[in-house]
Amino acid sequence: MQRILQPGEIEALDNTSFPRVRLPQVASLFAERAARLRQLAVDNPIADYLLFVAKIVDAQHQAQASLVLDTPDAALMQRAQQHSMPLLPAAEHLDPAWHQVLEAMIETLGASNALPEPLQPLLQELAALGVEERNDIAIKLLQKEVAARHVGMAPFIMAAVQVVLAKRASSLDARDVPYTDPASICPVCAGEPVASVLRIGGQAAGHRYLHCGSCCTEWHMVRVKCSHCESTKGIRYQGIEGAGDGLVAETCDECSSYRKLSNQEKDPLAEPLADDLASLTLDLLMSETRFRRASANPLLYVAFAEEQDDDSDELIDPAA
Ligand SMILES: [Zn+2]
Ligand SMILES: [Zn+2]
């Protein structure tokens, strides 16, 4: 028996109508990320660091629950839409509520003895900083200027800023988010993607999204396109031999950069930021090639100078 399709059903059949922008679900974002970090810590050479970051992410989760933000300025957003500019660039519109988040996170981390002993003074130093000084560091971090003396506190500051940015992004309507040029920066906060992810589930399935390292918004970019310079030529993939192709480095011959791509079809729990952090081995191997990371992981500013003790890992091209 044939019947006429209803409008909603027609859209569901049209596989071109997938979400262009996936705004963060802030109520579950950090909890899922923390769980993923703990999962990836098992048998990981940087397990201690991942477990430490998981505690920071727990504190982010706790802080977002009580956070109430002002509604973003509608006129400001309208101007951005007219000019195809990111809706609310983070460095220009940093909600002062981030200080309150940082305070809450310092308290949570301090009270739970979550931090390794050597990092305790860092937390005290951070707590002692004035509002202006903190603002100054946060804005410099968002503009990718990290002073050597702030490297240690950078992940805490970025974590607090991220809570505010993700909460604000989660309150937006995806339809209000403009197409921006270049397409390699976040259309909400102008941040850089930390990594990209091939999604499963719902209409996003089979599509590649770039994941903002600052506000955690995801936006669609076709596959086999450089997420840094948008070249469609000279894109290749490199992974670690024997580790499968669930996570690979997407390299670009044009701009000599790489960014990681995790594939939920291979690992349904893949979470871009956590997976990027946990695959530091791949970065170490990539550092021996001519490709450079396109952007940093906001929760990793610590320079890992230690030599890798296990040199059995080798880079392979999974497509080969
Ligand atoms: Zn963003
Ligand atoms: Zn490129």
XYZ file of C-alpha atoms and ligand atoms in Angstrom:
322
model
C 0.000 0.000 0.000
C 1.526 3.293 -1.051
C 1.009 6.512 0.850
C 2.077 10.094 0.614
C 5.128 11.036 2.686
C 4.667 13.770 5.264
C 7.070 16.753 5.170
C 9.137 15.524 8.149
C 9.537 12.129 6.544
C 10.776 13.642 3.293
C 13.529 15.497 5.163
C 14.515 12.289 6.912
C 14.888 10.539 3.563
C 17.037 13.306 2.164
C 20.518 12.371 3.258
C 21.797 15.830 2.355
C 19.841 17.314 5.265
C 22.370 16.552 7.968
C 23.205 19.071 10.709
C 25.783 21.614 9.534
C 26.522 22.644 13.116
C 26.365 20.490 16.244
C 26.212 22.699 19.312
C 27.636 21.247 22.529
C 25.287 19.445 24.931
C 26.904 20.951 27.972
C 25.056 18.820 30.539
C 26.761 15.668 29.248
C 29.803 17.000 27.370
C 32.305 17.078 30.223
C 31.013 13.954 31.959
C 31.412 11.976 28.727
C 34.840 13.460 28.105
C 36.045 12.556 31.598
C 34.775 8.994 31.167
C 36.510 8.711 27.805
C 39.808 9.988 29.273
C 39.635 7.332 31.989
C 38.881 4.656 29.421
C 41.839 5.751 27.279
C 44.162 5.921 30.289
C 44.226 2.119 30.529
C 47.645 0.886 29.343
C 48.472 4.357 28.054
C 52.061 5.631 28.452
C 50.651 8.980 29.660
C 47.969 7.433 31.897
C 48.841 9.704 34.842
C 48.387 12.815 32.754
C 45.073 11.581 31.327
C 43.738 10.792 34.807
C 44.834 14.217 36.006
C 43.047 15.892 33.062
C 39.979 13.734 33.784
C 39.829 15.388 37.214
C 39.999 18.838 35.631
C 37.168 17.791 33.314
C 35.172 16.503 36.326
C 35.585 19.977 37.834
C 34.381 21.500 34.558
C 31.296 19.301 34.691
C 30.583 20.357 38.253
C 31.094 24.051 37.439
C 28.795 24.125 34.405
C 25.825 22.822 36.399
C 25.412 25.986 38.474
C 26.563 28.441 35.828
C 24.015 31.003 34.635
C 25.027 33.275 31.760
C 23.495 36.430 30.350
C 21.755 36.039 26.993
C 24.211 36.942 24.218
C 23.742 40.321 22.546
C 21.300 39.791 19.654
C 22.487 42.875 17.707
C 26.076 41.679 17.945
C 25.122 38.266 16.605
C 23.106 39.806 13.798
C 26.096 41.842 12.668
C 28.251 38.728 12.673
C 25.670 36.869 10.585
C 25.542 39.678 8.034
C 29.299 39.591 7.593
C 29.729 35.794 7.745
C 31.892 36.276 10.803
C 32.024 33.972 13.825
C 29.039 34.722 16.028
C 30.817 35.620 19.284
C 34.635 35.627 18.984
C 35.919 34.384 22.331
C 38.812 36.809 22.793
C 36.534 39.831 22.257
C 33.524 38.588 24.168
C 34.815 36.671 27.140
C 32.028 36.443 29.693
C 33.332 37.568 33.117
C 31.546 34.524 34.559
C 34.672 32.554 33.646
C 36.316 33.880 36.840
C 33.561 32.342 38.916
C 34.066 29.057 37.065
C 37.806 29.176 37.695
C 37.233 29.849 41.422
C 34.821 26.916 41.612
C 37.247 24.647 39.782
C 40.188 25.650 41.999
C 38.041 24.882 45.027
C 36.894 21.509 43.687
C 40.399 20.456 42.675
C 41.925 21.710 45.924
C 39.323 20.047 48.148
C 39.507 16.689 46.436
C 43.322 16.561 46.510
C 42.907 15.848 42.832
C 46.176 17.366 41.826
C 49.575 15.755 42.074
C 51.687 17.302 44.861
C 54.024 19.275 42.550
C 51.041 21.058 40.997
C 49.500 22.267 44.269
C 51.597 25.498 44.360
C 50.438 26.203 40.799
C 46.843 26.177 41.951
C 47.696 28.549 44.818
C 49.495 30.853 42.412
C 46.483 30.834 40.127
C 44.121 31.520 43.031
C 46.243 34.520 44.049
C 46.116 36.191 40.637
C 43.930 39.265 40.233
C 41.005 39.440 37.837
C 42.856 41.612 35.333
C 45.918 39.436 35.286
C 43.789 36.332 34.749
C 41.883 38.040 31.970
C 45.119 39.026 30.332
C 46.429 35.449 30.373
C 43.107 34.029 29.129
C 42.929 36.412 26.191
C 46.539 35.760 25.270
C 45.859 32.021 25.360
C 42.850 32.454 23.093
C 45.116 34.380 20.734
C 47.695 31.589 20.922
C 50.294 33.579 22.806
C 51.489 31.473 25.676
C 54.159 33.026 27.876
C 56.560 30.398 29.197
C 55.745 31.265 32.811
C 52.038 30.601 32.183
C 52.415 27.225 30.522
C 51.687 25.336 33.739
C 48.479 27.179 34.524
C 47.279 27.337 30.907
C 45.211 24.115 30.990
C 43.328 25.333 34.102
C 42.596 28.712 32.571
C 41.547 27.227 29.250
C 39.380 24.682 31.054
C 37.510 27.460 32.893
C 37.139 29.541 29.725
C 35.914 26.446 27.887
C 33.083 25.923 30.394
C 31.749 29.431 29.803
C 32.149 29.221 26.024
C 30.541 25.774 25.798
C 27.643 26.808 28.023
C 27.025 29.886 25.893
C 27.285 27.869 22.648
C 24.855 25.286 24.005
C 22.225 28.008 24.488
C 22.332 29.099 20.838
C 20.109 28.015 17.981
C 22.187 26.161 15.368
C 20.229 27.946 12.643
C 21.672 31.275 13.821
C 25.254 30.125 13.327
C 26.607 31.685 10.116
C 28.706 30.072 7.411
C 32.112 31.578 7.986
C 35.141 32.149 5.847
C 37.615 30.603 6.434
C 35.675 27.434 7.202
C 38.588 26.211 9.300
C 37.716 28.349 12.323
C 34.796 27.873 14.678
C 31.685 29.685 13.400
C 30.654 30.393 17.001
C 33.793 31.510 18.865
C 36.476 31.792 16.144
C 38.543 29.114 17.889
C 40.572 26.492 16.080
C 39.480 22.885 15.835
C 41.397 20.607 18.186
C 40.633 17.553 16.040
C 37.926 16.200 13.781
C 35.552 13.303 14.115
C 33.616 11.068 11.782
C 30.251 10.746 13.489
C 27.761 7.910 13.749
C 24.150 8.106 14.858
C 21.225 10.132 13.548
C 21.543 12.433 10.578
C 25.155 13.323 11.383
C 26.172 9.723 10.611
C 28.958 9.359 8.084
C 29.780 13.062 8.166
C 33.030 14.609 9.311
C 32.920 17.422 11.876
C 35.630 19.725 13.153
C 35.523 20.049 16.931
C 36.292 23.479 18.421
C 38.989 23.299 21.090
C 37.550 26.360 22.820
C 33.724 26.164 22.830
C 33.272 22.518 21.751
C 30.945 23.385 18.865
C 31.263 21.040 15.894
C 30.853 22.107 12.312
C 30.729 20.059 9.168
C 33.604 19.831 6.732
C 33.677 17.370 3.858
C 36.141 14.539 4.189
C 39.508 14.544 2.428
C 39.866 18.296 2.831
C 42.546 19.985 4.908
C 40.956 21.341 8.071
C 43.682 23.989 8.212
C 44.133 25.416 4.681
C 41.061 23.810 3.039
C 43.114 22.222 0.274
C 41.528 19.132 -1.258
C 44.800 18.034 -2.856
C 47.581 16.134 -1.163
C 45.534 14.865 1.797
C 46.853 11.638 3.319
C 46.347 9.664 6.498
C 48.887 8.251 8.890
C 48.253 6.007 11.843
C 50.213 3.895 14.273
C 50.999 0.399 13.057
C 48.821 -2.166 14.774
C 46.593 0.469 16.425
C 43.898 0.259 13.756
C 42.538 3.208 11.824
C 40.098 4.467 14.473
C 42.343 7.470 14.921
C 44.657 8.816 12.257
C 46.577 11.987 11.488
C 45.199 13.727 8.422
C 48.169 15.359 6.723
C 48.185 18.061 4.082
C 50.966 18.402 1.503
C 49.906 21.983 0.756
C 50.396 23.504 4.216
C 52.457 20.688 5.816
C 50.156 20.471 8.816
C 48.246 17.616 10.343
C 45.221 17.243 12.559
C 43.814 14.048 14.000
C 40.622 12.431 12.852
C 38.810 9.934 15.048
C 36.301 7.590 13.532
C 33.203 6.607 15.507
C 32.481 3.880 12.986
C 35.588 2.152 14.374
C 35.182 3.312 17.964
C 31.682 4.540 18.842
C 32.881 6.263 22.040
C 35.472 8.410 20.244
C 35.551 11.939 21.683
C 37.706 14.393 19.687
C 39.465 16.283 22.493
C 40.046 13.269 24.735
C 41.202 11.078 21.851
C 43.587 13.762 20.672
C 45.110 14.087 24.129
C 45.411 10.342 24.651
C 47.208 9.772 21.355
C 50.338 11.723 22.185
C 52.370 8.817 20.812
C 51.079 9.679 17.368
C 52.228 13.299 17.855
C 55.665 12.081 18.866
C 55.867 9.981 15.721
C 54.542 12.827 13.597
C 57.240 15.107 14.994
C 59.724 13.020 13.016
C 57.931 13.897 9.773
C 57.711 17.238 7.986
C 54.143 17.768 9.239
C 53.373 20.041 12.168
C 50.299 20.086 14.380
C 47.788 22.575 13.001
C 46.692 23.646 16.499
C 47.313 22.769 20.122
C 45.153 20.800 22.510
C 43.802 23.394 24.996
C 44.350 21.028 27.920
C 47.955 20.250 27.019
C 50.472 23.042 27.148
C 53.050 21.088 29.053
C 55.990 20.328 26.837
C 56.598 16.614 26.883
C 60.359 16.604 26.634
C 60.835 13.054 27.841
C 62.128 10.678 25.261
C 59.768 7.921 24.411
C 61.136 4.701 25.915
C 59.254 2.470 23.518
C 60.448 2.918 19.958
C 58.572 -0.059 18.564
C 55.694 2.091 17.287
C 55.883 2.939 13.639
C 53.844 5.174 11.438
C 51.847 3.583 8.691
C 49.468 4.794 6.057
C 46.246 2.823 6.761
C 45.144 3.299 3.162
C 48.291 1.666 1.834
Zn 34.207 27.519 19.174
Zn 46.504 22.248 4.453
